[in-house]
Structure formats: structure tokens, C-alpha cells
Amino acid sequence: MFGTYLVRELTNRRKQTAIIATGMALAIALVIIVNAVAAGVSAAQTSVLASVYGVGTDITVTQTPTAPTQGSNGTRAGGGPGFDFGAADGRTADGSTTLSQTHLGVVRGTETFDASSLDTIVGVENVAAATGTLALDNITFNGTIPTQRQSGGTTDTTPPPGGLDGAGGSSFNVDTFTVLGLDVAGAAVGPLTAVTLTDGRTFTAADAGSDVVVVDSAYATSASLAVGGTLSISGTDFEIIGLVASGSGAATASNTYIPLDVAQSLAGLDGKLSSIYVQAASSNNISQVQADIKNALPDATVDTQADLASSVSGSLSTASGLLSSLGTWLSVLVLAAAFLIAILFTISGVTRRTREFGTLKAIGWSNRRIVGQVAGESLVQGTIGGILGVAGGLIGILLINLFAPTLTASATVQRVAGFGGGPRAGGGGAPGETAAAATTTDITLHAPVTGTIILVAVALAILGGILAGAIGGWRASRLRPAEALRSVA
Amino acid sequence: MYELKNVSKSYEQTRRRVTALDDVSLSIPDGQMVAIQGPTGGGKSTLLQMLGALERPTKGTVVLGNAELSALPDTKLASIRAREVGFVFQSFNLIPTLTAQENVETALAPLGVPGVERRARAAAALESVGLGDRASHRPDELSGGQQQRVAIARALVKEPDVLLADEPTGSLDEETRDEIMDLLEGIWRDRGLTLIVVTHDSAVAKRAERRLHIKQGKVTEKK
């Protein structure tokens, strides 16, 4: 009887069924689409951040920079590298002196900290992996100056005959490339996860302590380098074992990559790091890991992907903002409206069917049976709405994926302007100048569909049906049979 | 057998209290056909609802068989209505979305009668009121007289001890009225159930073996 009555009601009161189911379907479709687009935008953001900060990195740890002191680490006051030449330095020939000096030091704007911090971080609960790096600049000064002449106690003011042009002229050349020292055994997280091997090989654990280098392919092209060749870093020849390509926006991108211990030794920074990349055991642990690291290393700057996401701008950021504000609220509002429509129509239906329920009570139907009947009808209406909503949502997602709108994403990364060319973003600035470099990426939005979203949507529809049915059934149960019949009379 | 003792029923209405039944004492033996007449608002329907376990008295007791209706909880009253009392209404009160057969089956649903038996009994009930060929029709596809026959079948299908009819011919023309009353009277005679009919129509009331008159909540016997 329950099933027959239910089917008859739903099919003979099509208008009410259609309105409730349509309202619910719209809400469910919107929930599915908003969630799928949000997941797509989130994936796009993750993709942008992965290209900037490396795959799998949940947290980055750096040291807050302090004002440099003169002579520290070969720098001048103000933080720039210094080159000191003695009277006997250089090679003199034909009235000209050729000078050359290489400085390998920490990238300006970054601060080193003790490598024991890495052990501290590895010991933090829910840290799955962590690796440390040392970012360095290799700056080579080359110059030709005329040889100075002195006679007696007076200085000869006539121009020297030597120099570049034979008339006392000078020429200077400064060549810079970046060197990133990294743990050759730890590839699960960190800078190497943001690059792609294009030639040769990448590091193995056996490369620790070896003078081997992996070179960025763009830099290799500009500097005419190839696998099997050599590259001089701070006066030491390194064998080029591989070429890698990195996104131009990668914050961790470097011209060259060498074993961490070698980098520390060459730069005179034994036991020092400039960054640590941390992977949490689970995305749910990131906040806790961040807080624990901050507690363990109070002087460190600890950033999560969420902090880094704020550096992503462009239409991707706009879409993300829209989804997190308008999209979510729109979903909630439409869902609430659908629930309200379902409840009001059910109550209205109960009111309209007062005589019917009064009659059923008069012939012996219990309140429980009547509540069950009303709730069953609402549940089926909600479920129909849920199924239609899932279908509508899937069609909407299909259309989004077919049209695949392109979003632009700009990731702003703090960098140090170099002297020469190379892949370093922001290159071209004054030497040693810190610059905010924005790299723009076009990302095609794909809205993924997950079983969870569909299950949640159907559950919401069923919940709406149950809610409407419960309220409608409660109204029906409160009808006193005599009053219900009297109201008809 | 019904036994009403000092039954009163009052309703609170805006700024006034309405007494629908005023100290009514009454006995109705099993198998009797009773007609209740009286002016509109006199308390006829309230008395019928009291007899049908749809209302509890404000004062006094209503006993049906061994059950004191005024003291039973709602669930027990629903059970008594489901098993022992059949209702026929002036406006037929059929469920518009269900067929004649399904409307009759609704009376068996609370009794937990299995589907096959339920359908068979409903079909037999419709046959007994002459509507075997209209089982699949919905109420809006039936005439007033046919709808009332379906309502009577619904009331009889559970084989009640009491049949309560509230103005059963009030919406019908004279010819159909007589047909319906012939049907009810025939059922009463054949099945030996108690038939209580509320009516304005003296022609209907004259068919009853006992006539009650109710005015301003007071019941009197009418000779």
C-alpha cells in the first residue's frame, strides 16, 4: 500500500513533484559544479605552486635576513660581493694587467642557518620528508686595466700606453650564475622535483662529495655547455653530468645544481643551509607541522603552501576568490532555498491534504504510518532531485571541461637580480638588487568529478527530502482527525 | 454495544466556549440501526465522532464493547477505528489519486493484511456494492453515487462491528439517495452490524428502527 500510494501521489501530483525535484536538482547541480570547479582551481593553484616551489613541498623554512656586515662572507657593507686585488695580482703584459677573481657566496637577500635545523625539523611529528639547500651566487670578475707607472715620488699624469685599447682604456666583465647546493640523496621533496631531466643524468647518492654539476638547459645553451664538459665554479672544475629544464617561474630554479656538501665547502659555509623544504605526512597535518617548526625554530620563517598561494594572482586567483566567496555562498543559498522550497511545498501539500489525512486517521491509519507516507514521498522527491542534480552537475562539468576556460596565474617570487643573463627571473636588475618577479602561466581549467562529491550531493538531496518529510510528517501527525474532518465540513 | 454516560464535549472558540454535547447518556445495543437528526450545529457530528473514537469527551465516558474510549491513548483509538468502526462521509472522502480498488485497500493497510489477500478482499467489497467493473477508476471518473458506494466498500471491507454514516446521502439526488440507503440497509440487515446514520433527511431517518434528535447538545428519543 505504501509503495502504491507513494507512486500514485508522485505521479498524480506531478507539478509539486516537479517543482520540488527541480529546486533540489538545481541546488545539487550547483553544489557539484562549484565543488568540481573549486577542485579544478585548487589543482591549478597546486600546479602553479609546484612549478614555483617544487612538487610535494608543503612547507618551506628560511631564515629571516639580517643586515649584512662588511667583510662577512666576502661581502661589502650593504651586502654586495667585494673583489680585492693586491699589487701583484693579475698578469701584466704589453702595458696591461689582466685581473680575474671569482666569488662564491650566499644569494643576496637570503640568510644561512645551521644545518642542525634540518635534524630538528626531521624530528618534528608528522614530517614525512625534509631536505636542505644552499643557494649561492658564483660571480666572476674579469678585467683588463692599463699598468700604472710611477717615477720618483710623483705620479705620472699622462695616460699609460697599455690597456684594452692601447691608450690607457679599461674593460671589465662580470659573469654571474647561481649555484644551488642540494642533498643528492633526497629527491622526494625540494628543488629537483620542480625540474625535468633533458640530457644526461641527475644526481645519485654516490655523487656526494664529488665535483659534478647538473646545469639548467637554458643556461647551458647561453653558456655553450654540454653534458660531459666542465664548468668552473669558484675556480674548481665540475663535470657536467646532466641538463635539466625548469619552469621559468620556479623559485627554486638555479643555473647549476651541485652536491650540498661540495657547495658548503667551496663557499666556506660548512654546516650551513639557506632553505629547508618540508613535506608533511598528510595535508591535514600541515598547520600542526608549521606550528611545531615555529616552536622548534623561533627565528625561522616558516611558510606553507597556503601562505605561498597568496603569491598567486591573475584570473586563477580571481576564480579562486570567487569560488571561495561567491561560489560557496551561492551553493549554500541555493541549497537552503531548495530545502525551504521542499519544506514549504511539503507543508503546503499536507495542508491541502488535510481531509485526506483526516480520513485516513478516521479509518484507522496511525500517526506513524501517515508520517512515514509523507516522509517517503518527500524522500523520493528529494532523491529524484538529487539524481537529476547529479546528471545536471555532470553535464555542467562536461561543458566546462569541453570549453576548458584558460586562466592566467601569476606567481610573485622574491629573487635576487643577477649580473649576467641566465634563467634567473628578474635578471637585468642592478647587481645584487632584490626584485619581486612575477611569472605568468596560462592554465586550462579542468573540473574533476569525484565519487565523494556525487555521494555528498546525493546525501544532501536525501537530507533535504528527509528534512522536508520530517517537518511535513510532523504537521500531518499533529492533525486531529475530528478537526481535520470538521475543517472539511 | 455503545454506552455513553454523562458525556459532555466543549470547544474553546474565540472569546467563547461552545458546548457541542451536554450531559448525554445513551445506550445503543449491537445490531441496531439508529438515525440521528437535528438542526445544524446541534451536535450530531460531534456525537458521531465520539462514537467513532475520533474525539474524547470533555466529561463522562464512552464505552464500546469492553473498551472505554475516553480513557484510551491515541494508538489504541486508531486500532479500534481500524478494526471495529467503519466510516461513511457526506463528501465520500476518497483519496483522489488512488483508484477505487486502492481506496478500498487503504482500510486494510493498518490491519497488516498481506497484499494478495488485501486486493482480493477489496475486489470482493467493490463487487458487493455493484462496482466490480469500476475497480480501476479514480474518484473523478465516478459519479457521486458510485463514489459513495466505493466509500461504503471501504468501510465494509474490514468487516466492522459498527458503521457510522455522516450524512451519507447529503450530496446525492433522490434516486441515488434511495439506492445508497437501500444498500446500507441491506448491509445492516445482512451483516447484523450496528448502523448509525446522521441525517437531515426524514426519508432516510424513517428507515431506522430508532431515531434520536439532538439539539443544543441534548439528545432525545424521537418516536
XYZ file of N, CA and C in Angstrom, chain A residues 25-110:
258
model
N 17.271 19.679 -7.690
C 18.230 19.364 -8.745
C 19.144 20.551 -9.026
N 18.547 21.750 -9.083
C 19.354 22.952 -9.334
C 20.404 23.115 -8.246
N 19.967 22.945 -7.009
C 20.892 23.120 -5.883
C 22.002 22.083 -5.930
N 21.624 20.839 -6.186
C 22.621 19.766 -6.192
C 23.597 19.957 -7.353
N 23.050 20.327 -8.517
C 23.922 20.558 -9.677
C 24.916 21.675 -9.375
N 24.402 22.731 -8.742
C 25.279 23.863 -8.408
C 26.363 23.441 -7.420
N 25.954 22.657 -6.430
C 26.940 22.183 -5.438
C 28.030 21.369 -6.132
N 27.601 20.478 -7.032
C 28.576 19.624 -7.727
C 29.507 20.477 -8.594
N 28.911 21.416 -9.345
C 29.728 22.227 -10.253
C 30.693 23.107 -9.459
N 30.175 23.767 -8.430
C 31.040 24.657 -7.631
C 32.171 23.853 -6.990
N 31.836 22.669 -6.469
C 32.884 21.850 -5.854
C 33.906 21.377 -6.876
N 33.415 20.971 -8.045
C 34.335 20.478 -9.069
C 35.235 21.603 -9.571
N 34.629 22.778 -9.806
C 35.438 23.914 -10.272
C 36.426 24.326 -9.184
N 35.963 24.297 -7.946
C 36.870 24.633 -6.835
C 38.033 23.654 -6.793
N 37.720 22.364 -7.004
C 38.792 21.367 -7.014
C 39.732 21.619 -8.190
N 39.149 22.018 -9.339
C 39.962 22.323 -10.511
C 40.864 23.512 -10.268
N 40.300 24.552 -9.670
C 41.085 25.755 -9.373
C 42.172 25.426 -8.348
N 41.796 24.615 -7.366
C 42.775 24.226 -6.349
C 43.919 23.440 -6.988
N 43.543 22.528 -7.914
C 44.572 21.742 -8.597
C 45.464 22.650 -9.438
N 44.830 23.655 -10.073
C 45.610 24.603 -10.883
C 46.573 25.390 -9.997
N 46.073 25.807 -8.848
C 46.936 26.541 -7.919
C 48.093 25.666 -7.459
N 47.763 24.406 -7.136
C 48.809 23.482 -6.708
C 49.842 23.302 -7.806
N 49.318 23.236 -9.057
C 50.214 23.068 -10.195
C 51.144 24.264 -10.335
N 50.546 25.466 -10.189
C 51.363 26.679 -10.292
C 52.389 26.701 -9.172
N 51.935 26.390 -7.968
C 52.849 26.428 -6.825
C 53.911 25.336 -6.940
N 53.524 24.180 -7.504
C 54.500 23.105 -7.659
C 55.603 23.531 -8.617
N 55.197 24.280 -9.685
C 56.208 24.722 -10.635
C 57.092 25.795 -10.025
N 56.569 26.457 -9.016
C 57.340 27.534 -8.384
C 58.161 27.008 -7.219
N 57.546 26.147 -6.430
C 58.205 25.738 -5.190
C 58.573 24.256 -5.142
N 58.190 23.509 -6.150
C 58.560 22.107 -6.158
C 57.398 21.228 -5.743
N 57.363 20.053 -6.353
C 56.274 19.119 -6.075
C 56.415 18.555 -4.661
N 55.340 18.479 -3.983
C 55.341 17.797 -2.696
C 55.776 18.655 -1.533
N 56.214 19.877 -1.832
C 56.646 20.734 -0.732
C 55.432 21.359 -0.066
N 55.276 21.055 1.202
C 54.158 21.632 1.945
C 54.597 22.873 2.704
N 55.847 22.859 3.135
C 56.337 23.938 3.995
C 57.766 24.286 3.576
N 58.072 25.576 3.550
C 59.458 25.994 3.336
C 59.934 26.730 4.584
N 61.183 26.474 4.937
C 61.766 27.124 6.114
C 62.989 27.910 5.676
N 62.995 29.187 5.983
C 64.141 30.038 5.677
C 64.463 30.854 6.927
N 65.568 31.564 6.844
C 65.950 32.409 7.965
C 65.656 33.843 7.587
N 65.059 34.576 8.480
C 64.782 35.978 8.205
C 66.108 36.716 8.016
N 66.280 37.399 6.855
C 67.574 38.046 6.588
C 67.866 39.160 7.595
N 69.152 39.318 7.901
C 69.591 40.426 8.757
C 70.533 41.305 7.952
N 70.744 42.502 8.414
C 71.620 43.427 7.692
C 73.028 42.846 7.626
N 73.651 42.803 6.422
C 74.993 42.227 6.299
C 76.051 43.143 6.907
N 77.127 42.547 7.355
C 78.243 43.332 7.885
C 79.397 43.264 6.908
N 80.197 44.333 6.873
C 81.297 44.393 5.915
C 82.257 43.237 6.147
N 82.653 42.648 5.048
C 83.627 41.580 5.116
C 83.070 40.228 5.467
N 81.837 40.214 5.935
C 81.275 38.913 6.258
C 81.024 38.141 4.983
N 81.604 36.995 4.929
C 81.374 36.121 3.793
C 81.772 36.773 2.466
N 82.783 37.607 2.514
C 83.258 38.231 1.294
C 82.397 39.330 0.771
N 81.537 39.883 1.613
C 80.635 40.930 1.147
C 81.078 42.280 1.654
N 80.626 43.309 0.960
C 80.834 44.682 1.394
C 79.658 45.094 2.276
N 79.860 46.224 2.917
C 78.724 46.800 3.635
C 77.612 47.050 2.638
N 76.445 46.690 2.948
C 75.320 46.807 2.016
C 75.001 45.496 1.375
N 75.861 44.523 1.525
C 75.509 43.182 1.110
C 76.085 42.742 -0.209
N 76.705 43.626 -0.996
C 77.232 43.223 -2.287
C 78.553 42.492 -2.139
N 78.867 41.682 -3.125
C 80.137 40.971 -3.065
C 81.308 41.920 -3.314
N 82.436 41.652 -2.738
C 83.593 42.520 -2.914
C 84.749 41.776 -3.575
N 85.518 42.495 -4.352
C 86.687 41.898 -5.014
C 87.900 42.733 -4.637
N 88.860 42.126 -4.017
C 90.074 42.839 -3.596
C 91.264 42.300 -4.381
N 92.010 43.251 -4.961
C 93.188 42.843 -5.736
C 94.426 43.465 -5.117
N 95.465 42.668 -4.974
C 96.730 43.180 -4.479
C 97.580 43.702 -5.630
N 98.652 44.353 -5.308
C 99.512 44.961 -6.334
C 100.108 43.911 -7.255
N 100.304 42.729 -6.726
C 100.959 41.701 -7.537
C 99.963 40.803 -8.248
N 98.673 41.069 -8.032
C 97.664 40.214 -8.660
C 97.595 40.470 -10.157
N 97.163 39.501 -10.877
C 96.937 39.644 -12.294
C 98.196 39.364 -13.111
N 97.937 39.306 -14.375
C 99.052 39.073 -15.296
C 99.269 40.343 -16.101
N 100.536 40.779 -16.160
C 100.855 42.025 -16.837
C 101.619 41.709 -18.110
N 101.133 42.287 -19.154
C 101.820 42.120 -20.442
C 101.451 43.292 -21.340
N 102.353 43.783 -22.056
C 102.124 44.869 -23.030
C 101.457 46.078 -22.394
N 101.854 46.377 -21.187
C 101.316 47.578 -20.522
C 99.915 47.402 -19.976
N 99.404 46.207 -19.989
C 98.056 45.958 -19.456
C 98.129 44.876 -18.389
N 97.274 45.015 -17.424
C 97.184 43.987 -16.382
C 95.805 43.328 -16.468
N 95.807 42.009 -16.571
C 94.538 41.256 -16.643
C 94.243 40.692 -15.263
N 93.076 41.038 -14.765
C 92.665 40.603 -13.428
C 91.468 39.648 -13.531
N 91.438 38.692 -12.672
C 90.292 37.773 -12.647
C 90.114 37.239 -11.224
N 88.883 37.274 -10.741
C 88.615 36.750 -9.405
C 87.173 36.229 -9.355
N 86.976 35.149 -8.677
C 85.637 34.553 -8.547
C 85.210 34.582 -7.084
N 83.945 34.942 -6.907
C 83.384 34.972 -5.551
C 82.181 34.038 -5.505
N 82.196 33.123 -4.592
C 81.043 32.230 -4.402
C 80.445 32.529 -3.027
N 79.287 33.115 -3.021
C 78.681 33.486 -1.739
C 77.172 33.306 -1.761
N 76.603 33.517 -0.624
C 75.156 33.317 -0.473
C 74.399 34.342 -1.308
N 73.329 33.900 -1.912
C 72.485 34.801 -2.690
C 72.019 35.944 -1.800
N 72.162 37.150 -2.331
C 71.792 38.310 -1.532
C 70.299 38.263 -1.199
N 70.005 38.599 0.019
C 68.604 38.589 0.456
C 68.242 37.307 1.187
N 69.175 36.359 1.160
C 68.921 35.139 1.929
C 69.934 35.051 3.061
